[in-house]
Tab-separated table of C-alpha atoms in Angstrom:
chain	number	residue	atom	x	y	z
V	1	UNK	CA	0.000	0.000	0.000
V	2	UNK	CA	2.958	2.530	0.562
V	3	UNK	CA	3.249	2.411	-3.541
V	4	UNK	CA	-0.509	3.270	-3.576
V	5	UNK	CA	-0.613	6.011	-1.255
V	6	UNK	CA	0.539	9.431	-2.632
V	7	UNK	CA	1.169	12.712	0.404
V	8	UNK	CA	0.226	15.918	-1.101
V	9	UNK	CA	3.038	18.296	-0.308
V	10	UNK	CA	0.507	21.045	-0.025
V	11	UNK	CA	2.654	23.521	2.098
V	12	UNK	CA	3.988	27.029	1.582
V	13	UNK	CA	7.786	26.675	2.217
V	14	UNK	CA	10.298	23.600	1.391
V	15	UNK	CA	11.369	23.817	4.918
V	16	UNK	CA	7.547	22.767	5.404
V	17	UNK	CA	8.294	20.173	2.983
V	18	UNK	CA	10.881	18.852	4.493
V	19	UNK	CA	9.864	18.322	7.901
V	20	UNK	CA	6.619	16.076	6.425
V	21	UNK	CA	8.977	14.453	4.373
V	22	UNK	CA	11.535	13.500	7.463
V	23	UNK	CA	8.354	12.714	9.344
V	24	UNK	CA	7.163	10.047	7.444
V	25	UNK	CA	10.210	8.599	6.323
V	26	UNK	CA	9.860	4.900	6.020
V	27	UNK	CA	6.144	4.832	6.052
V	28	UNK	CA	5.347	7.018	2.957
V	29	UNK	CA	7.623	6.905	-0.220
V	30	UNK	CA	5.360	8.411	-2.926
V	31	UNK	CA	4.367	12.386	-2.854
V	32	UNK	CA	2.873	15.124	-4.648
V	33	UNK	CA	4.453	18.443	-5.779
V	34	UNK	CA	1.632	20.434	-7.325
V	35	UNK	CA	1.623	24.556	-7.738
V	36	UNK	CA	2.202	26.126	-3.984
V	37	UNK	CA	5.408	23.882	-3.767
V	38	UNK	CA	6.474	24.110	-7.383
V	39	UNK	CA	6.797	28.120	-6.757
V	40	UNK	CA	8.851	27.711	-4.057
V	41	UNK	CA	11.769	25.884	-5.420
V	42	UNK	CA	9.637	22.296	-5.401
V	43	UNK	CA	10.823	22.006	-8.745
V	44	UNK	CA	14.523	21.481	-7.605
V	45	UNK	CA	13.314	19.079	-4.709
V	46	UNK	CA	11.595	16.793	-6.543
V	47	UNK	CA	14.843	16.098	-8.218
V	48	UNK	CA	16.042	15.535	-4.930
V	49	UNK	CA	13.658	13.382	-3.935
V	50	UNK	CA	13.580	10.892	-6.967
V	51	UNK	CA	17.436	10.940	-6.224
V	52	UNK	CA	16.992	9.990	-2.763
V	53	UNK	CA	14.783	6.958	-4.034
V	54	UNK	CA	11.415	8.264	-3.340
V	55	UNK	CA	8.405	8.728	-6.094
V	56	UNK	CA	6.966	11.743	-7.134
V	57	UNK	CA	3.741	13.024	-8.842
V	58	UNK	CA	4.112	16.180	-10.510
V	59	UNK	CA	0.256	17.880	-10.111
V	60	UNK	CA	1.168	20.316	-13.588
V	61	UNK	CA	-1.771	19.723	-14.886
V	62	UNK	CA	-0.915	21.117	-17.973
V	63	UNK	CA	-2.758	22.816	-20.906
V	64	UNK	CA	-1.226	24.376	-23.895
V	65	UNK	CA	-1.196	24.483	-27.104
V	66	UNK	CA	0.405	21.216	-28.910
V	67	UNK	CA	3.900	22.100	-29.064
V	68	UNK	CA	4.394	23.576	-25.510
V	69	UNK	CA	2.931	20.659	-23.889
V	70	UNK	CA	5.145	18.650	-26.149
V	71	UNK	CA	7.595	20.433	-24.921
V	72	UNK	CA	7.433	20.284	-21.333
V	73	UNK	CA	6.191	16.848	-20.758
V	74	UNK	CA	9.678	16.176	-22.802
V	75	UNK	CA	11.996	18.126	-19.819
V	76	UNK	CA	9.579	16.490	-17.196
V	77	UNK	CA	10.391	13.101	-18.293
V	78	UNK	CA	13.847	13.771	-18.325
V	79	UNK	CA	13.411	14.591	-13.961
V	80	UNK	CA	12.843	11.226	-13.402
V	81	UNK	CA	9.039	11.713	-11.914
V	82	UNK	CA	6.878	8.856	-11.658
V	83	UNK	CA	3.583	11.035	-12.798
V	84	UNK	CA	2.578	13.866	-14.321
V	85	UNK	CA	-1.076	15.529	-14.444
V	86	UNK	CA	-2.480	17.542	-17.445
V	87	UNK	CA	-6.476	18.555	-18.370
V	88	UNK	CA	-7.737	15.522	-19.735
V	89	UNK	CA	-8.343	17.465	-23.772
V	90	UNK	CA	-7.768	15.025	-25.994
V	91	UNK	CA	-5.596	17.056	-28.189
V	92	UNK	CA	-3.458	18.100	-25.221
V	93	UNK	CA	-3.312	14.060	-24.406
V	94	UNK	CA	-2.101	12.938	-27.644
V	95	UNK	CA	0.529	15.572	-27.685
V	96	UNK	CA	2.014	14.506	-23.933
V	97	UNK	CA	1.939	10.610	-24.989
V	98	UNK	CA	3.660	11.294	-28.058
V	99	UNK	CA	6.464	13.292	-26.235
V	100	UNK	CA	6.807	11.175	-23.380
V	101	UNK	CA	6.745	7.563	-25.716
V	102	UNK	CA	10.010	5.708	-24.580
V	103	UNK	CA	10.086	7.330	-21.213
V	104	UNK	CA	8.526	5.376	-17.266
V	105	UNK	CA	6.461	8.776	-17.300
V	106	UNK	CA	2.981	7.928	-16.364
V	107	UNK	CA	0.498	10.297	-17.850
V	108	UNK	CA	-2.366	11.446	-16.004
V	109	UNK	CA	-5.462	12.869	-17.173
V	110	UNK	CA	-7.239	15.488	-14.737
V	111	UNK	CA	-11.313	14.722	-15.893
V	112	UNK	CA	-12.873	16.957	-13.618
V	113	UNK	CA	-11.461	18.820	-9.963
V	114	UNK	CA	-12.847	17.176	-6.894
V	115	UNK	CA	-13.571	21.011	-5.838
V	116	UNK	CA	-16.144	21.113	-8.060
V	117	UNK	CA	-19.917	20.183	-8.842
V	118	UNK	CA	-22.648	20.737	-11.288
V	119	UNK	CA	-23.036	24.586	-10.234
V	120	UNK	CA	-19.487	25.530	-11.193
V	121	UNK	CA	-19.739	22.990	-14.367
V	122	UNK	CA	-22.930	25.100	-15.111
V	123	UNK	CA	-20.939	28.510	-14.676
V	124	UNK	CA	-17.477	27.609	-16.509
V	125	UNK	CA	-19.652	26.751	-19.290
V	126	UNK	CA	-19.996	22.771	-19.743
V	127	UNK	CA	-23.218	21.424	-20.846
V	128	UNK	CA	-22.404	18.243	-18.923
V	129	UNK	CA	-22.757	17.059	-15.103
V	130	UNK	CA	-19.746	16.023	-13.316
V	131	UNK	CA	-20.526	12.458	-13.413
V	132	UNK	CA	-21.127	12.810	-17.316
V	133	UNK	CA	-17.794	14.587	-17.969
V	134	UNK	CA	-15.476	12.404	-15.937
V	135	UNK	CA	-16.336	9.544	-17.875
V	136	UNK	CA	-16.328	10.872	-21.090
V	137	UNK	CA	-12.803	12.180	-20.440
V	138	UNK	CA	-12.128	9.086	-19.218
V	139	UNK	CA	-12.885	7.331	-22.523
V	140	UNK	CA	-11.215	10.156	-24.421
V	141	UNK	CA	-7.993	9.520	-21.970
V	142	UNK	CA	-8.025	5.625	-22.295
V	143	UNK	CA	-8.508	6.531	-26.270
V	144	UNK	CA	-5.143	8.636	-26.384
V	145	UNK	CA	-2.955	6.262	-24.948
V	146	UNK	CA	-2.641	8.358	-21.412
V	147	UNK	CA	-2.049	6.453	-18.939
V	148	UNK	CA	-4.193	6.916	-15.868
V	149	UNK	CA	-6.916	9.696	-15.060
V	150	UNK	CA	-7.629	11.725	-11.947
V	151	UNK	CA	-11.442	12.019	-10.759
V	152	UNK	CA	-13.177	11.906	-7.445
V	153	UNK	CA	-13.191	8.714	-5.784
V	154	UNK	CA	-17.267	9.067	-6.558
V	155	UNK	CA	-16.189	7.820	-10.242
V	156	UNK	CA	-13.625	6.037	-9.658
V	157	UNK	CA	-16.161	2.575	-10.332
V	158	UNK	CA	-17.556	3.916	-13.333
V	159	UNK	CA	-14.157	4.952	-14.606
V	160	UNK	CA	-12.636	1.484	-14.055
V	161	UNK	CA	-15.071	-0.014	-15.853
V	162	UNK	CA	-14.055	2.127	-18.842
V	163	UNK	CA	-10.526	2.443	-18.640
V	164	UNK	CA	-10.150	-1.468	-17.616
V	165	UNK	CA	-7.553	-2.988	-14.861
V	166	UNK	CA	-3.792	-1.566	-16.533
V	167	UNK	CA	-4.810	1.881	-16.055
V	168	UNK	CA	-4.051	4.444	-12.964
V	169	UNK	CA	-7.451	5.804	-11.332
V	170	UNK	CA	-5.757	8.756	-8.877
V	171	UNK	CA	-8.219	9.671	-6.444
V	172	UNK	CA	-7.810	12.859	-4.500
V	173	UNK	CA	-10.342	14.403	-2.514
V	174	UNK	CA	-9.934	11.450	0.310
V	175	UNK	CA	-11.010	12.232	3.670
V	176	UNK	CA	-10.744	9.223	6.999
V	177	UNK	CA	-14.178	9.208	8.665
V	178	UNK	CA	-14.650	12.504	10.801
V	179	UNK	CA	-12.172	14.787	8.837
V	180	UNK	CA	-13.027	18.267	7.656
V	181	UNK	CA	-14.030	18.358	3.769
V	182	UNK	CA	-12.118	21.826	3.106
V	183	UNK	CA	-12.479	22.712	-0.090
V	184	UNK	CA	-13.747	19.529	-1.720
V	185	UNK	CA	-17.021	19.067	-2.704
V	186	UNK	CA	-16.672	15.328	-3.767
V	187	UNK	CA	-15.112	13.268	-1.109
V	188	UNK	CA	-14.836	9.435	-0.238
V	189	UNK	CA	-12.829	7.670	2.651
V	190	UNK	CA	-9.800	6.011	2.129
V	191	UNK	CA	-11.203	2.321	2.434
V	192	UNK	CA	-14.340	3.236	0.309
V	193	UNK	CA	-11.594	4.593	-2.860
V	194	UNK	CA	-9.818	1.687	-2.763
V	195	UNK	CA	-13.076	-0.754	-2.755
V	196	UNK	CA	-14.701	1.741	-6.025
V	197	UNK	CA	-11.502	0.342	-8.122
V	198	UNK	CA	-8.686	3.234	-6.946
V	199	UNK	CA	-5.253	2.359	-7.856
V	200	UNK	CA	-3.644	5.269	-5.633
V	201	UNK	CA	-5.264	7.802	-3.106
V	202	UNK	CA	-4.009	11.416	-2.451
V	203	UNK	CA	-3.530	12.741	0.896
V	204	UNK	CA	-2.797	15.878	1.718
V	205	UNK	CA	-4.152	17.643	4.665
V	206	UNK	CA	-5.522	14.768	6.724
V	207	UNK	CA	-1.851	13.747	7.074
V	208	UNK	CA	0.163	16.938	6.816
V	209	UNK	CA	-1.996	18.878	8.981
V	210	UNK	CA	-2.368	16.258	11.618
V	211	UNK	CA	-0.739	16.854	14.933
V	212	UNK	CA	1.113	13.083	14.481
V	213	UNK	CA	1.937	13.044	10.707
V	214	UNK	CA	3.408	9.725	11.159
V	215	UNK	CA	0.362	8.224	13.153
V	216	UNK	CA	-1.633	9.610	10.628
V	217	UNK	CA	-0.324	7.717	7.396
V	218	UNK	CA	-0.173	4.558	9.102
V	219	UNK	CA	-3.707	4.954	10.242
V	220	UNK	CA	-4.653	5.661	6.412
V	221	UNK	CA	-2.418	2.723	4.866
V	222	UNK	CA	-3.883	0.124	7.302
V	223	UNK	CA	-7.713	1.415	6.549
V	224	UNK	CA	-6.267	0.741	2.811
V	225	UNK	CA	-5.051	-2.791	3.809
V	226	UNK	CA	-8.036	-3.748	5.123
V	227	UNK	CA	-10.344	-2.764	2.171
C-alpha cells in the first residue's frame, strides 16, 4: 500500500516540505508536488527526492497548445518523476503521450477537480454534469494512450469499468471518517476509494496537517489494507 498512497506536499515553504517528508520517512515513499510547492523551489526538490529513491507526482496539470505541452512533458520526463497531471483534452493528451513515448512517465489525465460540482460545471460553461464529464474524459484519456486519469473517488467505479484494470485511477479528494471536507465538494474515505476500483489515493491535509503526521499515514495505509 505505501506504492498506492501518494502525500500531497501542499505547504507554503520547502522547509515545510521537508519536515513532512523526514516525518514520514519509512512509512510514505510516494508524494505530490503540485503549484504552492512548485513556486517555491519544489521544482529542484523533486529532483532531490527521486534521487533519494522516493516517487513523485508532478500535479502540472498542464494545458497548452500542442507544441508547448510537447515540450514540457519532454523536460519532465527527463526529472525522473513517476507522474505527471495535465487537463484531460484530448488534443493536449495525444501531444504529452507522443512526447513522453520511450520514457517510465505515467500520464495522467485530470477529468474533472474534486472542488467542483454541477453549479461551477454550469458557470465555466460545460453542458455536462460532473458524473457525465469524468467519464467521457475518461474514454477520451483511455482513447489517447494516457495512462491513468484523476477524478473523485465518486467515479472512480464507473471509470474502471471504462478504462479497464492496466490503467491508474488517482483519487484525490480522500477524507478518513470525521475529517473536515475543506475545499472539496466530492469526497470518499480512504477504504471506500480503494473498494470503487482506486489504484492510488491522495492525501494531503488529513496527514500533513495532523498533529502526528506519522500516526496519521499509518492509520490511512492500514484502513487501505483492510479494504
Amino acid at each position: 500500500m505505501q506504492d498506492r498512497l501518494i502525500v500531497g506536499l501542499d505547504v507554503p515553504t520547502l522547509g515545510e516540505a521537508e519536515a513532512v517528508v523526514r516525518d514520514l520517512d519509512g512509512v510514505i515513499s510516494f508524494y505530490k508536488i503540485g503549484y504552492q510547492l512548485a513556486f517555491a523551489g519544489g521544482l529542484d526538490f523533486a529532483r532531490d527526492l527521486v534521487s533519494s529513491g522516493a516517487r513523485v507526482f508532478l500535479d502540472m496539470k498542464l494545458l497548452d497548445i500542442d507544441n508547448t505541452v510537447a515540450k514540457g512533458v519532454e523536460n519532465i520526463a527527463r526529472m525522473g518523476v513517476s507522474m505527471l497531471t495535465l487537463h484531460a483534452y484530448p488534443k493536449a493528451m495525444r501531444a504529452a503521450v507522443d512526447a513522453a513515448r520511450g520514457s517510465s512517465l505515467c500520464l495522467l489525465g485530470v477529468t474533472v477537480l474534486t472542488s467542483m460540482d454541477e453549479g461551477d460545471l454550469i458557470d465555466a460553461g460545460y453542458e455536462y454534469d460532473p458524473h457525465t464529464l469524468v467519464l467521457r474524459r475518461a474514454e477520451q484519456a483511455l482513447a489517447a494512450g494516457m495512462g491513468g486519469v484523476v477524478c473523485s473517488a465518486d467515479e472512480a467505479a464507473a471509470v474502471r469499468r471504462i478504462v479497464g484494470p492496466e490503467m491508474a485511477v488517482v483519487t484525490p479528494g480522500i477524507r478518513p471518517a470525521g475529517a473536515e471536507r475543506g475545499d472539496q465538494k466530492r469526497v470518499m474515505t480512504p477504504a471506500d476509494a480503494i473498494r470503487s476500483g482506486a489504484s492510488h489515493l491522495v492525501v494531503a491535509r488529513p496527514i500533513v496537517k495532523a498533529p502526528d503526521r506519522r500516526a496519521a499515514a499509518e492509520a490511512i495505509l492500514a484502513e487501505m489494507k483492510a479494504a
